[in-house]
Every structure is written in C-alpha cells, then in structure tokens.
PDB file of C-alpha atoms in Angstrom:
ATOM      1  CA  MET A   1     -25.188  10.003   5.682  1.00  0.00           C
ATOM      2  CA  ASN A   2     -21.844  11.628   5.652  1.00  0.00           C
ATOM      3  CA  THR A   3     -21.577  14.885   6.984  1.00  0.00           C
ATOM      4  CA  LEU A   4     -17.336  13.306   7.239  1.00  0.00           C
ATOM      5  CA  PRO A   5     -14.674  16.533   5.603  1.00  0.00           C
ATOM      6  CA  TYR A   6     -13.931  13.460   3.165  1.00  0.00           C
ATOM      7  CA  LYS A   7     -16.406  11.482   1.085  1.00  0.00           C
ATOM      8  CA  ALA A   8     -13.763   8.290   0.463  1.00  0.00           C
ATOM      9  CA  PHE A   9     -10.879   6.665   1.912  1.00  0.00           C
ATOM     10  CA  LEU A  10      -8.224   5.126   0.060  1.00  0.00           C
ATOM     11  CA  PHE A  11      -5.519   2.786   1.495  1.00  0.00           C
ATOM     12  CA  ASP A  12      -2.123   2.127   0.852  1.00  0.00           C
ATOM     13  CA  MET A  13      -2.164  -1.776   1.593  1.00  0.00           C
ATOM     14  CA  ASN A  14       1.523  -3.142   2.558  1.00  0.00           C
ATOM     15  CA  GLY A  15       2.867  -1.506   5.079  1.00  0.00           C
ATOM     16  CA  THR A  16      -0.606   0.418   5.858  1.00  0.00           C
ATOM     17  CA  MET A  17      -2.706  -1.607   6.281  1.00  0.00           C
ATOM     18  CA  ILE A  18      -1.515  -4.655   7.850  1.00  0.00           C
ATOM     19  CA  ASP A  19       2.514  -4.164   8.976  1.00  0.00           C
ATOM     20  CA  ASP A  20       4.235  -6.576   6.945  1.00  0.00           C
ATOM     21  CA  MET A  21       7.611  -4.443   4.257  1.00  0.00           C
ATOM     22  CA  ASP A  22       9.929  -6.615   6.499  1.00  0.00           C
ATOM     23  CA  TYR A  23       8.231 -10.282   5.172  1.00  0.00           C
ATOM     24  CA  HIS A  24       8.523  -8.818   1.280  1.00  0.00           C
ATOM     25  CA  THR A  25      11.884  -7.371   1.386  1.00  0.00           C
ATOM     26  CA  LYS A  26      12.976 -10.966   2.416  1.00  0.00           C
ATOM     27  CA  ALA A  27      11.029 -12.528   0.107  1.00  0.00           C
ATOM     28  CA  TRP A  28      12.825  -9.541  -2.306  1.00  0.00           C
ATOM     29  CA  HIS A  29      16.092 -10.553  -0.642  1.00  0.00           C
ATOM     30  CA  GLN A  30      15.626 -14.422  -1.435  1.00  0.00           C
ATOM     31  CA  ILE A  31      14.805 -14.626  -4.967  1.00  0.00           C
ATOM     32  CA  LEU A  32      17.553 -11.433  -6.097  1.00  0.00           C
ATOM     33  CA  ASN A  33      20.122 -13.449  -4.118  1.00  0.00           C
ATOM     34  CA  ASN A  34      19.634 -16.985  -4.174  1.00  0.00           C
ATOM     35  CA  ASP A  35      17.732 -17.826  -7.397  1.00  0.00           C
ATOM     36  CA  LEU A  36      19.006 -14.687  -9.436  1.00  0.00           C
ATOM     37  CA  GLN A  37      22.512 -14.864  -8.501  1.00  0.00           C
ATOM     38  CA  GLY A  38      22.155 -11.622  -7.355  1.00  0.00           C
ATOM     39  CA  SER A  39      24.400  -9.750  -4.399  1.00  0.00           C
ATOM     40  CA  PHE A  40      22.460  -7.025  -2.662  1.00  0.00           C
ATOM     41  CA  SER A  41      21.658  -6.392   0.939  1.00  0.00           C
ATOM     42  CA  LEU A  42      18.566  -6.285   2.894  1.00  0.00           C
ATOM     43  CA  SER A  43      19.389  -1.993   3.046  1.00  0.00           C
ATOM     44  CA  GLU A  44      19.656  -2.149  -0.901  1.00  0.00           C
ATOM     45  CA  VAL A  45      16.495  -4.425  -1.204  1.00  0.00           C
ATOM     46  CA  LYS A  46      14.021  -2.446   1.459  1.00  0.00           C
ATOM     47  CA  GLU A  47      15.699   0.909  -0.782  1.00  0.00           C
ATOM     48  CA  GLN A  48      14.522  -0.171  -4.621  1.00  0.00           C
ATOM     49  CA  MET A  49      11.461  -2.321  -3.813  1.00  0.00           C
ATOM     50  CA  TYR A  50       8.951  -0.185  -4.625  1.00  0.00           C
ATOM     51  CA  GLY A  51       6.410   0.007  -7.731  1.00  0.00           C
ATOM     52  CA  LYS A  52       5.702  -3.082 -10.014  1.00  0.00           C
ATOM     53  CA  ASN A  53       7.385  -6.310  -8.823  1.00  0.00           C
ATOM     54  CA  SER A  54       8.064  -5.627 -12.432  1.00  0.00           C
ATOM     55  CA  GLU A  55      10.090  -2.355 -11.745  1.00  0.00           C
ATOM     56  CA  VAL A  56      11.777  -4.236  -8.879  1.00  0.00           C
ATOM     57  CA  LEU A  57      13.042  -6.460 -11.408  1.00  0.00           C
ATOM     58  CA  ALA A  58      14.057  -4.097 -13.222  1.00  0.00           C
ATOM     59  CA  ARG A  59      16.187  -1.621 -11.569  1.00  0.00           C
ATOM     60  CA  PHE A  60      18.203  -4.330  -9.672  1.00  0.00           C
ATOM     61  CA  PHE A  61      19.165  -6.266 -14.059  1.00  0.00           C
ATOM     62  CA  GLY A  62      17.913  -4.312 -15.803  1.00  0.00           C
ATOM     63  CA  GLU A  63      15.019  -3.262 -18.120  1.00  0.00           C
ATOM     64  CA  ASP A  64      15.912  -6.271 -20.897  1.00  0.00           C
ATOM     65  CA  ARG A  65      16.945  -8.920 -18.432  1.00  0.00           C
ATOM     66  CA  PHE A  66      13.931 -10.410 -18.381  1.00  0.00           C
ATOM     67  CA  THR A  67      10.623 -11.547 -20.706  1.00  0.00           C
ATOM     68  CA  GLN A  68       7.100 -10.577 -19.552  1.00  0.00           C
ATOM     69  CA  GLU A  69       6.530 -13.674 -19.031  1.00  0.00           C
ATOM     70  CA  GLU A  70       9.201 -14.419 -16.844  1.00  0.00           C
ATOM     71  CA  ALA A  71       9.031 -11.652 -14.888  1.00  0.00           C
ATOM     72  CA  ASP A  72       4.833 -12.381 -13.928  1.00  0.00           C
ATOM     73  CA  HIS A  73       6.634 -16.085 -12.373  1.00  0.00           C
ATOM     74  CA  LEU A  74       9.089 -14.206 -10.343  1.00  0.00           C
ATOM     75  CA  SER A  75       6.376 -11.601  -9.012  1.00  0.00           C
ATOM     76  CA  ILE A  76       4.493 -14.748  -8.412  1.00  0.00           C
ATOM     77  CA  GLU A  77       7.237 -16.743  -6.741  1.00  0.00           C
ATOM     78  CA  LYS A  78       7.923 -14.138  -4.585  1.00  0.00           C
ATOM     79  CA  GLU A  79       4.584 -13.780  -3.420  1.00  0.00           C
ATOM     80  CA  LYS A  80       3.787 -17.516  -2.477  1.00  0.00           C
ATOM     81  CA  ILE A  81       7.322 -16.783  -0.624  1.00  0.00           C
ATOM     82  CA  TYR A  82       5.887 -13.572   1.788  1.00  0.00           C
ATOM     83  CA  GLN A  83       2.757 -15.500   2.184  1.00  0.00           C
ATOM     84  CA  LYS A  84       3.721 -18.458   2.968  1.00  0.00           C
ATOM     85  CA  GLU A  85       6.613 -16.714   6.009  1.00  0.00           C
ATOM     86  CA  TYR A  86       3.638 -13.843   6.409  1.00  0.00           C
ATOM     87  CA  ILE A  87       0.284 -15.903   6.923  1.00  0.00           C
ATOM     88  CA  SER A  88       0.667 -17.336  10.624  1.00  0.00           C
ATOM     89  CA  HIS A  89       1.161 -13.170  11.616  1.00  0.00           C
ATOM     90  CA  LEU A  90      -1.234 -11.733   9.099  1.00  0.00           C
ATOM     91  CA  LYS A  91      -3.160  -8.992  10.680  1.00  0.00           C
ATOM     92  CA  LEU A  92      -4.868  -5.357  10.702  1.00  0.00           C
ATOM     93  CA  ILE A  93      -2.497  -2.622  12.547  1.00  0.00           C
ATOM     94  CA  ASN A  94      -3.933  -2.114  15.634  1.00  0.00           C
ATOM     95  CA  GLY A  95      -7.124   0.201  15.251  1.00  0.00           C
ATOM     96  CA  LEU A  96      -8.503  -0.162  11.960  1.00  0.00           C
ATOM     97  CA  ASP A  97     -10.664  -3.009  12.421  1.00  0.00           C
ATOM     98  CA  THR A  98     -12.363  -0.027  14.430  1.00  0.00           C
ATOM     99  CA  CYS A  99     -11.737   2.416  11.289  1.00  0.00           C
ATOM    100  CA  LEU A 100     -13.190   0.590   9.014  1.00  0.00           C
ATOM    101  CA  ALA A 101     -16.364  -0.123  10.659  1.00  0.00           C
ATOM    102  CA  ARG A 102     -16.535   3.135  11.745  1.00  0.00           C
ATOM    103  CA  ALA A 103     -16.169   4.667   7.940  1.00  0.00           C
ATOM    104  CA  LYS A 104     -18.551   1.859   6.540  1.00  0.00           C
ATOM    105  CA  GLU A 105     -21.264   3.881   9.051  1.00  0.00           C
ATOM    106  CA  GLN A 106     -20.565   7.216   8.374  1.00  0.00           C
ATOM    107  CA  ASP A 107     -20.781   5.915   4.330  1.00  0.00           C
ATOM    108  CA  ILE A 108     -17.441   6.644   3.677  1.00  0.00           C
ATOM    109  CA  LYS A 109     -16.573   5.142   0.175  1.00  0.00           C
ATOM    110  CA  MET A 110     -13.746   3.226   0.805  1.00  0.00           C
ATOM    111  CA  ALA A 111     -10.791   1.371  -1.799  1.00  0.00           C
ATOM    112  CA  ILE A 112      -7.284  -0.313  -1.240  1.00  0.00           C
ATOM    113  CA  ALA A 113      -5.159   1.982  -3.768  1.00  0.00           C
ATOM    114  CA  THR A 114      -2.297  -0.746  -4.140  1.00  0.00           C
ATOM    115  CA  ALA A 115       1.186  -1.813  -5.809  1.00  0.00           C
ATOM    116  CA  ALA A 116       0.696  -4.925  -4.708  1.00  0.00           C
ATOM    117  CA  ILE A 117      -0.615  -7.723  -7.351  1.00  0.00           C
ATOM    118  CA  THR A 118      -4.248  -9.013  -7.640  1.00  0.00           C
ATOM    119  CA  PHE A 119      -3.238 -12.507  -5.887  1.00  0.00           C
ATOM    120  CA  ASN A 120      -1.486  -9.913  -3.048  1.00  0.00           C
ATOM    121  CA  ILE A 121      -4.469  -8.238  -2.751  1.00  0.00           C
ATOM    122  CA  ASP A 122      -7.318 -11.705  -1.992  1.00  0.00           C
ATOM    123  CA  PHE A 123      -4.588 -13.277  -0.194  1.00  0.00           C
ATOM    124  CA  VAL A 124      -5.198  -9.776   2.758  1.00  0.00           C
ATOM    125  CA  VAL A 125      -8.784  -8.969   2.342  1.00  0.00           C
ATOM    126  CA  ASP A 126      -9.980 -13.005   1.980  1.00  0.00           C
ATOM    127  CA  ASN A 127      -7.848 -14.177   4.741  1.00  0.00           C
ATOM    128  CA  LEU A 128      -8.421 -11.283   7.059  1.00  0.00           C
ATOM    129  CA  ASP A 129     -12.317 -11.023   5.562  1.00  0.00           C
ATOM    130  CA  ILE A 130     -12.484  -7.621   4.925  1.00  0.00           C
ATOM    131  CA  ARG A 131     -13.818  -7.696   1.469  1.00  0.00           C
ATOM    132  CA  SER A 132     -16.974  -6.498   2.211  1.00  0.00           C
ATOM    133  CA  TYR A 133     -15.914  -3.132   3.105  1.00  0.00           C
ATOM    134  CA  PHE A 134     -14.115  -2.048   0.305  1.00  0.00           C
ATOM    135  CA  GLN A 135     -16.107  -0.742  -3.462  1.00  0.00           C
ATOM    136  CA  ALA A 136     -12.586  -0.996  -4.978  1.00  0.00           C
ATOM    137  CA  LEU A 137      -9.913  -2.943  -5.024  1.00  0.00           C
ATOM    138  CA  VAL A 138      -6.815  -1.064  -7.077  1.00  0.00           C
ATOM    139  CA  SER A 139      -3.512  -3.529  -7.763  1.00  0.00           C
ATOM    140  CA  ALA A 140      -0.262  -3.005 -10.153  1.00  0.00           C
ATOM    141  CA  ASP A 141      -2.320  -5.033 -12.570  1.00  0.00           C
ATOM    142  CA  ASP A 142      -4.517  -2.610 -13.414  1.00  0.00           C
ATOM    143  CA  VAL A 143      -2.465   0.400 -14.036  1.00  0.00           C
ATOM    144  CA  THR A 144       0.289   1.247 -16.940  1.00  0.00           C
ATOM    145  CA  LYS A 145       2.497   3.154 -14.106  1.00  0.00           C
ATOM    146  CA  SER A 146       3.287   2.999 -10.809  1.00  0.00           C
ATOM    147  CA  LYS A 147       3.537   5.152  -7.744  1.00  0.00           C
ATOM    148  CA  PRO A 148       4.591   8.137  -7.277  1.00  0.00           C
ATOM    149  CA  HIS A 149       2.623   8.877 -10.597  1.00  0.00           C
ATOM    150  CA  PRO A 150      -0.760   9.920  -9.313  1.00  0.00           C
ATOM    151  CA  GLU A 151      -2.515   6.436 -11.604  1.00  0.00           C
ATOM    152  CA  THR A 152      -2.978   4.240  -8.959  1.00  0.00           C
ATOM    153  CA  PHE A 153      -5.203   7.080  -6.776  1.00  0.00           C
ATOM    154  CA  LEU A 154      -6.976   8.384  -9.536  1.00  0.00           C
ATOM    155  CA  LYS A 155      -8.252   5.023 -10.505  1.00  0.00           C
ATOM    156  CA  SER A 156      -9.451   4.055  -7.278  1.00  0.00           C
ATOM    157  CA  ALA A 157     -11.568   8.036  -6.737  1.00  0.00           C
ATOM    158  CA  GLU A 158     -12.962   7.343 -11.010  1.00  0.00           C
ATOM    159  CA  GLU A 159     -14.353   3.866  -9.659  1.00  0.00           C
ATOM    160  CA  LEU A 160     -15.917   4.969  -6.233  1.00  0.00           C
ATOM    161  CA  GLY A 161     -17.601   7.845  -8.672  1.00  0.00           C
ATOM    162  CA  ILE A 162     -15.318  10.417  -6.096  1.00  0.00           C
ATOM    163  CA  ASN A 163     -13.495  13.634  -6.696  1.00  0.00           C
ATOM    164  CA  PRO A 164      -9.661  13.421  -5.974  1.00  0.00           C
ATOM    165  CA  LYS A 165      -9.564  16.365  -3.362  1.00  0.00           C
ATOM    166  CA  ASP A 166     -12.678  14.888  -1.629  1.00  0.00           C
ATOM    167  CA  CYS A 167     -10.783  11.772  -1.067  1.00  0.00           C
ATOM    168  CA  LEU A 168      -8.270  10.839   1.816  1.00  0.00           C
ATOM    169  CA  VAL A 169      -5.209   8.869   0.998  1.00  0.00           C
ATOM    170  CA  PHE A 170      -3.736   6.546   4.002  1.00  0.00           C
ATOM    171  CA  GLU A 171       0.033   5.598   3.232  1.00  0.00           C
ATOM    172  CA  ASP A 172       3.270   4.524   5.035  1.00  0.00           C
ATOM    173  CA  ALA A 173       5.754   5.823   2.320  1.00  0.00           C
ATOM    174  CA  PRO A 174       7.340   8.567   0.464  1.00  0.00           C
ATOM    175  CA  LYS A 175       6.569   7.575  -3.003  1.00  0.00           C
ATOM    176  CA  GLY A 176       2.970   6.825  -2.073  1.00  0.00           C
ATOM    177  CA  VAL A 177       2.689   9.988  -0.561  1.00  0.00           C
ATOM    178  CA  GLU A 178       3.975  11.849  -3.483  1.00  0.00           C
ATOM    179  CA  ALA A 179       1.251   9.838  -5.419  1.00  0.00           C
ATOM    180  CA  ALA A 180      -1.492  11.244  -3.966  1.00  0.00           C
ATOM    181  CA  GLN A 181      -0.292  15.175  -4.042  1.00  0.00           C
ATOM    182  CA  ASN A 182      -0.300  14.119  -7.361  1.00  0.00           C
ATOM    183  CA  ALA A 183      -3.530  12.965  -7.867  1.00  0.00           C
ATOM    184  CA  GLY A 184      -4.153  16.255  -6.028  1.00  0.00           C
ATOM    185  CA  MET A 185      -5.282  13.921  -2.760  1.00  0.00           C
ATOM    186  CA  ASP A 186      -5.150  14.571   1.032  1.00  0.00           C
ATOM    187  CA  CYS A 187      -2.587  11.780   2.653  1.00  0.00           C
ATOM    188  CA  LEU A 188      -2.739  11.183   6.759  1.00  0.00           C
ATOM    189  CA  VAL A 189       0.944   9.150   6.629  1.00  0.00           C
ATOM    190  CA  ILE A 190       1.122   6.217   9.241  1.00  0.00           C
ATOM    191  CA  THR A 191       4.825   5.703  10.090  1.00  0.00           C
ATOM    192  CA  THR A 192       5.537   1.651  10.179  1.00  0.00           C
ATOM    193  CA  MET A 193       8.313   2.159   7.673  1.00  0.00           C
ATOM    194  CA  HIS A 194       9.329   6.045   8.002  1.00  0.00           C
ATOM    195  CA  GLY A 195       9.888   8.604   9.806  1.00  0.00           C
ATOM    196  CA  LYS A 196       8.249  12.077   9.925  1.00  0.00           C
ATOM    197  CA  GLU A 197      11.795  13.785   8.747  1.00  0.00           C
ATOM    198  CA  GLU A 198      11.436  11.484   5.372  1.00  0.00           C
ATOM    199  CA  PHE A 199       8.272  13.603   4.023  1.00  0.00           C
ATOM    200  CA  ALA A 200       9.484  16.704   4.903  1.00  0.00           C
ATOM    201  CA  GLN A 201       9.309  17.344   0.988  1.00  0.00           C
ATOM    202  CA  TYR A 202       5.552  16.874   0.905  1.00  0.00           C
ATOM    203  CA  THR A 203       2.382  19.714   1.033  1.00  0.00           C
ATOM    204  CA  ASN A 204      -0.584  17.296   1.103  1.00  0.00           C
ATOM    205  CA  ILE A 205       0.059  15.871   4.592  1.00  0.00           C
ATOM    206  CA  ILE A 206      -2.579  16.233   7.535  1.00  0.00           C
ATOM    207  CA  GLY A 207      -1.047  13.969   9.687  1.00  0.00           C
ATOM    208  CA  PHE A 208       1.203  11.023  11.222  1.00  0.00           C
ATOM    209  CA  VAL A 209       0.111   8.586  13.323  1.00  0.00           C
ATOM    210  CA  GLU A 210       1.678   5.130  14.306  1.00  0.00           C
ATOM    211  CA  ASP A 211      -1.727   2.906  14.526  1.00  0.00           C
ATOM    212  CA  TYR A 212      -5.124   3.676  13.937  1.00  0.00           C
ATOM    213  CA  THR A 213      -6.252   3.965  18.030  1.00  0.00           C
ATOM    214  CA  ASP A 214      -3.992   7.622  17.141  1.00  0.00           C
ATOM    215  CA  PRO A 215      -6.732  10.112  18.462  1.00  0.00           C
ATOM    216  CA  GLN A 216      -6.654  11.559  15.042  1.00  0.00           C
ATOM    217  CA  LEU A 217      -8.503   8.949  13.750  1.00  0.00           C
ATOM    218  CA  GLU A 218     -11.546   9.627  15.810  1.00  0.00           C
ATOM    219  CA  LYS A 219     -11.313  13.864  15.084  1.00  0.00           C
ATOM    220  CA  LEU A 220     -11.776  12.807  11.638  1.00  0.00           C
ATOM    221  CA  LEU A 221     -14.068  10.391  11.907  1.00  0.00           C
ATOM    222  CA  SER A 222     -16.114  12.657  13.590  1.00  0.00           C
ATOM    223  CA  GLY A 223     -16.252  15.385  11.129  1.00  0.00           C
ATOM    224  CA  LYS A 224     -13.296  17.373  11.781  1.00  0.00           C
ATOM    225  CA  LYS A 225     -11.051  18.466   9.650  1.00  0.00           C
ATOM    226  CA  GLN A 226      -7.549  17.847  10.592  1.00  0.00           C
TER     227      GLN A 226
END
C-alpha cells in the first residue's frame, strides 16, 4: 500500500529519463539547415526546440510555411535521424531503473508525460524494456496544447485516476516545470540541461538532483516529503 506523500509520478522523457537532448539538437540542426536550407546555430536550435515538432518548425519558419502533412513528414524524418544517432547510447539516467522499481513496489502509479511523439516514446520504452512500469503514456499526439500549458500533465493524472495535487512531476526544462506549476503539481528537477538559476521564478520545485542516485530520491521513496 502506498503511504508516500505522492500517489503518482509523472516523468517527462527527454532529458529527464534519458540524457539525449544533444542528439535532438543535432537532429533538428540537420533538418533545419541541410534539408530546409536554414542558417540556424546549434544554440538557437537548443533554445527553440521545445513543444511539439510542428510548433518548432513554425517557430523557425512561420505558421504557414508547412502543411500538416509536410510537418508530420519532417517530424518523422527528424526523429529517424535522432534515433539512428542515439540508439547505441540509449540508457536510463543513472539510478532511474532502481527508482522505477522502488516506486512500483510502493504502488505509486506512473506515467510518461512528454512533448515527444508516440514514435519516440515507443523507441525508448521498448528498447529499454520499461513499458510495464507505466500505466499511462501521454505524447504530443495526445494533446492540443503543449508545455508550458498543463494539458500534458493533467491528462496524465486523469488517465491514472489521480488528483493533480497528489502527483509529483520529474522535469529537466523550465517550460516543463512551468507546465507542472500550471497543473498544480510539485516538481523535482533533473539538472541534465539547465542550471538551478534558470528555475528561480517557479514555486512548485521540491528539489534539484543530478540523477536518480541522489539521497532526495531515497527520502521521497521512504515517505518523507521534501
């Protein structure tokens, strides 16, 4: 029986469960510059590649540049580049395998709540054989509005049958933390891509960890709210 302070854990995926954001940046950089003849730096791409893939394309080239069919095609092509480059490096962030197993033992419900498309969620959970840990998988394909809008997290909570206030979000990005705050959820930040100073404006953060071996996770899974 779960006697912990949270009844559900909602995990962002990229940068939170796997440390792969540099591979996404490079894949976008290739699509935007080589395929679409843009002239964007890696730092520009990194700053703007949040949300749905179609939103990223619109951010760089304008709302009316691509039809939905064209955007969907480019989205899949970008993910194929990413998957080909990342597959040999694919692994969970240190300690997450133990964290997932402990949470399951404690009857904590779990979801992946991400701006990634289903194609990429399947790539991660099936190659790492972790699908059985999650009772809900919410992707960009399942929501109308992406982070920082709270829809991704609220839909995850709804699918798990858990009140939003009883969910803890694991995130690595400011936009994701903002989405959790907008959903009325606490958040634990994984500092894979962003430093603590980038989250100063948010009031829902219970802590910062470099990975899942941090003692804060042991406290959390022992029933001690941060």
